[in-house]
Amino acid sequence: LNKRELWIPACDLGEMPDITGACVDCNIDGVGTYQDSQFATPSTCGVGTCTTGIPDANRVECCDSIEGATAYSANCATATACDDDHDLSNGRCCDAVDGATGYNAQCQPNGCDGSHTLSTPANTATTTCCENIP
């Protein structure tokens, strides 16, 4: 048996084999176009583009559950990149805080760069990075 033959999809693009081996439409929510994907083989349900959200790392589904995410891990589990308004922290996209070097589980800064000081303003429960006064 030729090893390459094992990876050749038996169905057309946008289809996958069902349990009987017949080709059926992929019908993945939010997919605009399909493309071949090594992770989707032997089906040809690799996500090319999404009508909503963006493809996960394996290109097998469309993700849009994390605000600010521009890239996702496999199966939409965590964010791997965020837009300019958010900072990546432990698989989440936290609202960017000027001067923050890290965030806690509540997406509040837990560290600041040298030109900012970590502070919790009076009458708030929100931690932030305040710019140092020269």
PDB file of C-alpha atoms in Angstrom:
ATOM      1  CA  LEU A   1       0.000   0.000   0.000  1.00  0.00           C
ATOM      2  CA  ASN A   2       1.279   3.432  -0.893  1.00  0.00           C
ATOM      3  CA  LYS A   3       1.252   5.621   2.240  1.00  0.00           C
ATOM      4  CA  ARG A   4       0.243   8.685   0.184  1.00  0.00           C
ATOM      5  CA  GLU A   5      -2.936   6.920  -0.935  1.00  0.00           C
ATOM      6  CA  LEU A   6      -4.143   6.798   2.662  1.00  0.00           C
ATOM      7  CA  TRP A   7      -4.335  10.612   2.734  1.00  0.00           C
ATOM      8  CA  ILE A   8      -6.286  11.094  -0.508  1.00  0.00           C
ATOM      9  CA  PRO A   9      -9.850  12.179   0.320  1.00  0.00           C
ATOM     10  CA  ALA A  10     -12.573  10.059  -1.242  1.00  0.00           C
ATOM     11  CA  CYS A  11     -15.105  12.910  -1.291  1.00  0.00           C
ATOM     12  CA  ASP A  12     -15.314  16.274  -3.031  1.00  0.00           C
ATOM     13  CA  LEU A  13     -14.306  19.500  -1.354  1.00  0.00           C
ATOM     14  CA  GLY A  14     -17.026  20.452   1.146  1.00  0.00           C
ATOM     15  CA  GLU A  15     -18.018  16.823   1.697  1.00  0.00           C
ATOM     16  CA  MET A  16     -17.007  14.086   4.107  1.00  0.00           C
ATOM     17  CA  PRO A  17     -17.676  10.351   4.303  1.00  0.00           C
ATOM     18  CA  ASP A  18     -20.451   9.289   6.677  1.00  0.00           C
ATOM     19  CA  ILE A  19     -20.333   5.996   8.607  1.00  0.00           C
ATOM     20  CA  THR A  20     -21.419   4.094   5.487  1.00  0.00           C
ATOM     21  CA  GLY A  21     -18.691   5.707   3.383  1.00  0.00           C
ATOM     22  CA  ALA A  22     -21.149   7.815   1.382  1.00  0.00           C
ATOM     23  CA  CYS A  23     -20.170  11.457   0.809  1.00  0.00           C
ATOM     24  CA  VAL A  24     -22.323  14.032   2.616  1.00  0.00           C
ATOM     25  CA  ASP A  25     -22.117  17.825   2.924  1.00  0.00           C
ATOM     26  CA  CYS A  26     -19.830  19.053   5.706  1.00  0.00           C
ATOM     27  CA  ASN A  27     -22.321  21.625   7.057  1.00  0.00           C
ATOM     28  CA  ILE A  28     -19.912  23.187   9.554  1.00  0.00           C
ATOM     29  CA  ASP A  29     -21.506  26.274  11.141  1.00  0.00           C
ATOM     30  CA  GLY A  30     -20.073  29.558   9.938  1.00  0.00           C
ATOM     31  CA  VAL A  31     -17.923  28.163   7.096  1.00  0.00           C
ATOM     32  CA  GLY A  32     -17.802  30.300   3.954  1.00  0.00           C
ATOM     33  CA  THR A  33     -15.447  28.101   1.918  1.00  0.00           C
ATOM     34  CA  TYR A  34     -13.715  24.777   2.463  1.00  0.00           C
ATOM     35  CA  GLN A  35     -10.148  23.774   1.665  1.00  0.00           C
ATOM     36  CA  ASP A  36      -8.075  20.643   2.072  1.00  0.00           C
ATOM     37  CA  SER A  37      -6.717  20.289   5.600  1.00  0.00           C
ATOM     38  CA  GLN A  38      -4.352  17.651   6.960  1.00  0.00           C
ATOM     39  CA  PHE A  39      -6.410  17.581  10.163  1.00  0.00           C
ATOM     40  CA  ALA A  40      -9.714  17.168   8.351  1.00  0.00           C
ATOM     41  CA  THR A  41      -8.497  14.150   6.315  1.00  0.00           C
ATOM     42  CA  PRO A  42      -9.924  11.774   5.195  1.00  0.00           C
ATOM     43  CA  SER A  43     -12.779  14.238   4.813  1.00  0.00           C
ATOM     44  CA  THR A  44     -12.374  17.436   2.836  1.00  0.00           C
ATOM     45  CA  CYS A  45     -14.054  19.642   5.416  1.00  0.00           C
ATOM     46  CA  GLY A  46     -11.004  21.775   6.089  1.00  0.00           C
ATOM     47  CA  VAL A  47     -12.155  25.327   6.821  1.00  0.00           C
ATOM     48  CA  GLY A  48     -10.938  27.833   4.235  1.00  0.00           C
ATOM     49  CA  THR A  49     -12.882  30.923   5.289  1.00  0.00           C
ATOM     50  CA  CYS A  50     -15.604  31.643   7.821  1.00  0.00           C
ATOM     51  CA  THR A  51     -18.745  33.746   7.395  1.00  0.00           C
ATOM     52  CA  THR A  52     -18.518  34.474  11.133  1.00  0.00           C
ATOM     53  CA  GLY A  53     -15.362  34.122  13.189  1.00  0.00           C
ATOM     54  CA  ILE A  54     -12.019  32.693  12.102  1.00  0.00           C
ATOM     55  CA  PRO A  55     -10.712  29.146  11.541  1.00  0.00           C
ATOM     56  CA  ASP A  56      -9.177  27.292  14.498  1.00  0.00           C
ATOM     57  CA  ALA A  57      -5.532  26.179  14.322  1.00  0.00           C
ATOM     58  CA  ASN A  58      -6.486  22.850  12.736  1.00  0.00           C
ATOM     59  CA  ARG A  59      -8.888  24.495  10.258  1.00  0.00           C
ATOM     60  CA  VAL A  60     -11.741  22.199  11.263  1.00  0.00           C
ATOM     61  CA  GLU A  61     -14.184  24.732  12.727  1.00  0.00           C
ATOM     62  CA  CYS A  62     -14.926  28.470  12.953  1.00  0.00           C
ATOM     63  CA  CYS A  63     -14.276  30.253  16.245  1.00  0.00           C
ATOM     64  CA  ASP A  64     -15.806  33.516  17.475  1.00  0.00           C
ATOM     65  CA  SER A  65     -16.294  33.040  21.203  1.00  0.00           C
ATOM     66  CA  ILE A  66     -13.392  35.125  22.587  1.00  0.00           C
ATOM     67  CA  GLU A  67     -13.695  38.884  22.189  1.00  0.00           C
ATOM     68  CA  GLY A  68     -10.615  40.358  20.533  1.00  0.00           C
ATOM     69  CA  ALA A  69      -9.120  37.043  19.383  1.00  0.00           C
ATOM     70  CA  THR A  70      -7.497  36.989  15.940  1.00  0.00           C
ATOM     71  CA  ALA A  71      -6.258  33.380  16.122  1.00  0.00           C
ATOM     72  CA  TYR A  72      -7.350  30.277  18.041  1.00  0.00           C
ATOM     73  CA  SER A  73      -5.870  26.991  19.186  1.00  0.00           C
ATOM     74  CA  ALA A  74      -7.322  23.672  18.065  1.00  0.00           C
ATOM     75  CA  ASN A  75     -11.066  23.274  18.581  1.00  0.00           C
ATOM     76  CA  CYS A  76     -11.465  26.946  19.548  1.00  0.00           C
ATOM     77  CA  ALA A  77     -10.221  26.168  23.073  1.00  0.00           C
ATOM     78  CA  THR A  78      -8.098  29.290  23.646  1.00  0.00           C
ATOM     79  CA  ALA A  79      -6.942  32.440  21.887  1.00  0.00           C
ATOM     80  CA  THR A  80      -3.402  32.391  20.498  1.00  0.00           C
ATOM     81  CA  ALA A  81      -3.369  36.006  19.257  1.00  0.00           C
ATOM     82  CA  CYS A  82      -5.404  39.158  19.935  1.00  0.00           C
ATOM     83  CA  ASP A  83      -6.198  42.412  18.137  1.00  0.00           C
ATOM     84  CA  ASP A  84      -4.560  45.762  18.981  1.00  0.00           C
ATOM     85  CA  ASP A  85      -7.181  46.572  21.642  1.00  0.00           C
ATOM     86  CA  HIS A  86      -6.490  43.396  23.643  1.00  0.00           C
ATOM     87  CA  ASP A  87      -3.486  41.652  25.216  1.00  0.00           C
ATOM     88  CA  LEU A  88      -3.071  37.869  25.171  1.00  0.00           C
ATOM     89  CA  SER A  89      -3.010  36.335  28.655  1.00  0.00           C
ATOM     90  CA  ASN A  90      -3.299  32.593  29.314  1.00  0.00           C
ATOM     91  CA  GLY A  91      -5.418  31.934  26.240  1.00  0.00           C
ATOM     92  CA  ARG A  92      -7.686  34.946  26.786  1.00  0.00           C
ATOM     93  CA  CYS A  93      -7.786  38.408  25.268  1.00  0.00           C
ATOM     94  CA  CYS A  94      -7.848  41.034  28.014  1.00  0.00           C
ATOM     95  CA  ASP A  95      -8.705  44.682  27.364  1.00  0.00           C
ATOM     96  CA  ALA A  96      -5.293  46.280  26.848  1.00  0.00           C
ATOM     97  CA  VAL A  97      -4.092  48.451  29.732  1.00  0.00           C
ATOM     98  CA  ASP A  98      -1.263  50.864  28.938  1.00  0.00           C
ATOM     99  CA  GLY A  99       1.891  49.739  30.723  1.00  0.00           C
ATOM    100  CA  ALA A 100       0.611  46.300  31.798  1.00  0.00           C
ATOM    101  CA  THR A 101       3.109  43.430  31.650  1.00  0.00           C
ATOM    102  CA  GLY A 102       0.697  40.687  32.722  1.00  0.00           C
ATOM    103  CA  TYR A 103      -2.902  39.996  33.759  1.00  0.00           C
ATOM    104  CA  ASN A 104      -4.640  37.916  36.444  1.00  0.00           C
ATOM    105  CA  ALA A 105      -7.569  35.538  35.950  1.00  0.00           C
ATOM    106  CA  GLN A 106      -9.993  38.491  36.000  1.00  0.00           C
ATOM    107  CA  CYS A 107      -8.015  40.234  33.208  1.00  0.00           C
ATOM    108  CA  GLN A 108      -6.781  42.932  35.582  1.00  0.00           C
ATOM    109  CA  PRO A 109      -3.107  43.939  35.385  1.00  0.00           C
ATOM    110  CA  ASN A 110      -0.845  42.086  37.830  1.00  0.00           C
ATOM    111  CA  GLY A 111       2.349  43.793  36.727  1.00  0.00           C
ATOM    112  CA  CYS A 112       3.432  47.054  35.084  1.00  0.00           C
ATOM    113  CA  ASP A 113       6.455  48.218  33.115  1.00  0.00           C
ATOM    114  CA  GLY A 114       9.059  50.584  34.598  1.00  0.00           C
ATOM    115  CA  SER A 115       7.181  53.745  33.637  1.00  0.00           C
ATOM    116  CA  HIS A 116       3.926  52.659  35.346  1.00  0.00           C
ATOM    117  CA  THR A 117       2.937  51.620  38.871  1.00  0.00           C
ATOM    118  CA  LEU A 118       0.340  48.996  39.758  1.00  0.00           C
ATOM    119  CA  SER A 119      -2.538  50.698  41.563  1.00  0.00           C
ATOM    120  CA  THR A 120      -6.110  50.127  42.719  1.00  0.00           C
ATOM    121  CA  PRO A 121      -7.861  53.520  42.715  1.00  0.00           C
ATOM    122  CA  ALA A 122     -10.050  54.346  45.740  1.00  0.00           C
ATOM    123  CA  ASN A 123     -13.659  53.120  45.620  1.00  0.00           C
ATOM    124  CA  THR A 124     -12.945  50.637  42.805  1.00  0.00           C
ATOM    125  CA  ALA A 125     -12.124  46.977  42.647  1.00  0.00           C
ATOM    126  CA  THR A 126     -10.192  47.445  39.415  1.00  0.00           C
ATOM    127  CA  THR A 127      -6.416  47.260  39.351  1.00  0.00           C
ATOM    128  CA  THR A 128      -4.658  49.359  36.712  1.00  0.00           C
ATOM    129  CA  CYS A 129      -1.239  50.694  35.731  1.00  0.00           C
ATOM    130  CA  CYS A 130      -0.806  54.373  36.539  1.00  0.00           C
ATOM    131  CA  GLU A 131       1.816  56.372  34.670  1.00  0.00           C
ATOM    132  CA  ASN A 132       4.672  57.435  36.946  1.00  0.00           C
ATOM    133  CA  ILE A 133       4.930  61.185  37.576  1.00  0.00           C
ATOM    134  CA  PRO A 134       8.488  62.380  36.888  1.00  0.00           C
TER     135      PRO A 134
END
